[in-house]
PDB file of C-alpha atoms in Angstrom:
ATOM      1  CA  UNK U  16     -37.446   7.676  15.345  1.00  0.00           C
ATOM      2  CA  UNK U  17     -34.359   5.243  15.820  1.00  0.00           C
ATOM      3  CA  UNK U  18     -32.068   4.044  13.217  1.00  0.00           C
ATOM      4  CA  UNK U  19     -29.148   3.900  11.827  1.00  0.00           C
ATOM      5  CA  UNK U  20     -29.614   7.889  11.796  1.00  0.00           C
ATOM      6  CA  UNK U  21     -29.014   8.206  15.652  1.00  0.00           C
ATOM      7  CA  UNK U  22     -27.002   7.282  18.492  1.00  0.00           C
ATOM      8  CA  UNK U  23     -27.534   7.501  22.226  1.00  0.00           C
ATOM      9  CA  UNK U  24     -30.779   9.562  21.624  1.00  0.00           C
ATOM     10  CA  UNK U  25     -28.450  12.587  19.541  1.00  0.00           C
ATOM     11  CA  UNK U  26     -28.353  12.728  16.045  1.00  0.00           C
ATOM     12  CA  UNK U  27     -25.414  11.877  14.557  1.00  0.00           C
ATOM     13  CA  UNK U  28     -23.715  14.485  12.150  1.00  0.00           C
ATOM     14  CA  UNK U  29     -23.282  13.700   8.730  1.00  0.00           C
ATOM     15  CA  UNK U  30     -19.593  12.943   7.948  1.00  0.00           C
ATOM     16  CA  UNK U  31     -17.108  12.865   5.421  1.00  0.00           C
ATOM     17  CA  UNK U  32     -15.129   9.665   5.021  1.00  0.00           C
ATOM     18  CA  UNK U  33     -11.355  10.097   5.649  1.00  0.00           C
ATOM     19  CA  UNK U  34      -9.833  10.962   2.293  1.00  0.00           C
ATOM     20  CA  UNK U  35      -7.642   8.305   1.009  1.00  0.00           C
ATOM     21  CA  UNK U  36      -4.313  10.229   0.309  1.00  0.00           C
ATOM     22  CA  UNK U  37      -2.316   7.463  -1.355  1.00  0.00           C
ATOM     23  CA  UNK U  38      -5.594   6.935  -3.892  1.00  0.00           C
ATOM     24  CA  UNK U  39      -4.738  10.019  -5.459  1.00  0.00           C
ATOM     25  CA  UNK U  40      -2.361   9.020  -8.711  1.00  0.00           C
ATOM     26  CA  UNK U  41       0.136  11.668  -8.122  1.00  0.00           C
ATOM     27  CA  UNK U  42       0.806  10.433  -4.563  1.00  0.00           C
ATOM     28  CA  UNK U  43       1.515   7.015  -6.243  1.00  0.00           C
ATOM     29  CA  UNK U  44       4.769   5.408  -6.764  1.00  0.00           C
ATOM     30  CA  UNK U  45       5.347   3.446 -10.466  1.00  0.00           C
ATOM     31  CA  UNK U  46       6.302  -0.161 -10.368  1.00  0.00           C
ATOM     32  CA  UNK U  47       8.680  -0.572 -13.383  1.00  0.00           C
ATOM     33  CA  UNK U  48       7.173  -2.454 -15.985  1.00  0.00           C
ATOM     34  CA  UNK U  49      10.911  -3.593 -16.513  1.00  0.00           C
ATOM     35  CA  UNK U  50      12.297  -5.498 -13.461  1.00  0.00           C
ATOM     36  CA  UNK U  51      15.610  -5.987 -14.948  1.00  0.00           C
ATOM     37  CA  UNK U  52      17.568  -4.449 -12.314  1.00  0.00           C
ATOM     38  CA  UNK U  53      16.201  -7.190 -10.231  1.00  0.00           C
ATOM     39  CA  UNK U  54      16.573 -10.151 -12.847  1.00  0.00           C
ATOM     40  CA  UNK U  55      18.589 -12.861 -11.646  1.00  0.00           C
ATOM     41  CA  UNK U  56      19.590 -10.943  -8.490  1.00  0.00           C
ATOM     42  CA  UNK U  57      19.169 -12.963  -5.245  1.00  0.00           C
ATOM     43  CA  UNK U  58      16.260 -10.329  -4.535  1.00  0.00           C
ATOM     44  CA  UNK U  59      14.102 -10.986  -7.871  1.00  0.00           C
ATOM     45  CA  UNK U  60      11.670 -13.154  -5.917  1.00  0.00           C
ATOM     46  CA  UNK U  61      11.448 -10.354  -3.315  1.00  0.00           C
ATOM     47  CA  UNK U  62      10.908  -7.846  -6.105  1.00  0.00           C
ATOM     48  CA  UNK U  63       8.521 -10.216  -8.191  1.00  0.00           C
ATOM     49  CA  UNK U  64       6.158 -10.242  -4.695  1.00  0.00           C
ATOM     50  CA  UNK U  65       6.025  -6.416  -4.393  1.00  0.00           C
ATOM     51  CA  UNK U  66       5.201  -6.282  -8.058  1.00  0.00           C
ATOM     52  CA  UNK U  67       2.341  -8.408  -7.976  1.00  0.00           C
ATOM     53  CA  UNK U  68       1.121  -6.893  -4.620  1.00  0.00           C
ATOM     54  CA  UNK U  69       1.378  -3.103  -6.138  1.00  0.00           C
ATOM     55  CA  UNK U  70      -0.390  -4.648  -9.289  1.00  0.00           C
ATOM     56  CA  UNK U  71      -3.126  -6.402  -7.596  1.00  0.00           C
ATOM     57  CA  UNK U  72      -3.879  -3.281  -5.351  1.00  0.00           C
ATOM     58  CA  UNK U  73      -3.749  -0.569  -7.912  1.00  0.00           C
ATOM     59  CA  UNK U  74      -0.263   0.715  -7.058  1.00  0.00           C
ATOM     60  CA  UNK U  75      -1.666   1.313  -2.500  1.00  0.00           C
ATOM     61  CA  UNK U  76       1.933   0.937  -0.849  1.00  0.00           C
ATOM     62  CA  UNK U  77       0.082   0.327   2.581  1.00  0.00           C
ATOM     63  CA  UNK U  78      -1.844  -2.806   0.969  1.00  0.00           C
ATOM     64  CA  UNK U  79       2.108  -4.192   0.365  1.00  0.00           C
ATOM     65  CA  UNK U  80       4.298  -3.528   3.263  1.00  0.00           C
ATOM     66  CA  UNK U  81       5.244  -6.826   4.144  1.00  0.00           C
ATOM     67  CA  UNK U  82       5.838  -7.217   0.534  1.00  0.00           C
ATOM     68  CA  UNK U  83       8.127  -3.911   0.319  1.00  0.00           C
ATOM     69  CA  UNK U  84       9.983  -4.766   3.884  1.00  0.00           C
ATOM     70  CA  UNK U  85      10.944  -7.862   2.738  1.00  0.00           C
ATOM     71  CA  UNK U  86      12.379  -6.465  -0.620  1.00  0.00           C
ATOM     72  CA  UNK U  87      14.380  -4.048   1.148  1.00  0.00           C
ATOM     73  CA  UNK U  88      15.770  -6.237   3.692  1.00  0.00           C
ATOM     74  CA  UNK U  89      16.901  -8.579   0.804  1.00  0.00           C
ATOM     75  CA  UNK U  90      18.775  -5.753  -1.000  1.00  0.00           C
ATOM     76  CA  UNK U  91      20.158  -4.564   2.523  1.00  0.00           C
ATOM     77  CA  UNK U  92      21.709  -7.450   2.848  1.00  0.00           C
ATOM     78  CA  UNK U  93      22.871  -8.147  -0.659  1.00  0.00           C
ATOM     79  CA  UNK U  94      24.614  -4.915  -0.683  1.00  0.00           C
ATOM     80  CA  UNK U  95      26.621  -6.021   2.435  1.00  0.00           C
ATOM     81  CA  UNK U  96      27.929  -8.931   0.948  1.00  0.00           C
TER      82      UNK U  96
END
């Protein structure tokens, strides 16, 4: 018989999916529920967007790196000037 079961005429073997290592809590990283080192700072709308990002996908850094490079170029560059 051929399904879903079988490819190329072999069965296929049963599979594990990848584990998700940054689903695991204790790999997380915390957003502070205080952004106040970020308040007013020419970055806070940087920091607001990571926030919201980490938020809306349960804390998964790889779900926000646009979010998180574009925070950390702001304070790059605030620190230089």
């Amino acid at each position: 018989e051929k399904g879903w079961e079988t490819m190329f005429g072999k069965k296929k073997k049963a599979t594990a999916p990848p584990e998700c290592i940054e689903c695991d809590i204790k790999n997380q990283k915390a957003v502070p529920d205080d952004s106040s080192s970020s308040q007013g700072s020419v970055c806070s709308s940087s920091y607001d967007a990571v926030a919201e990002c980490m938020t809306a996908n349960n804390g998964q850094v790889s779900k926000c790196v646009p979010q998180w490079d574009a925070f950390k170029k702001c304070h790059e560059e605030e620190k230089r000037s």
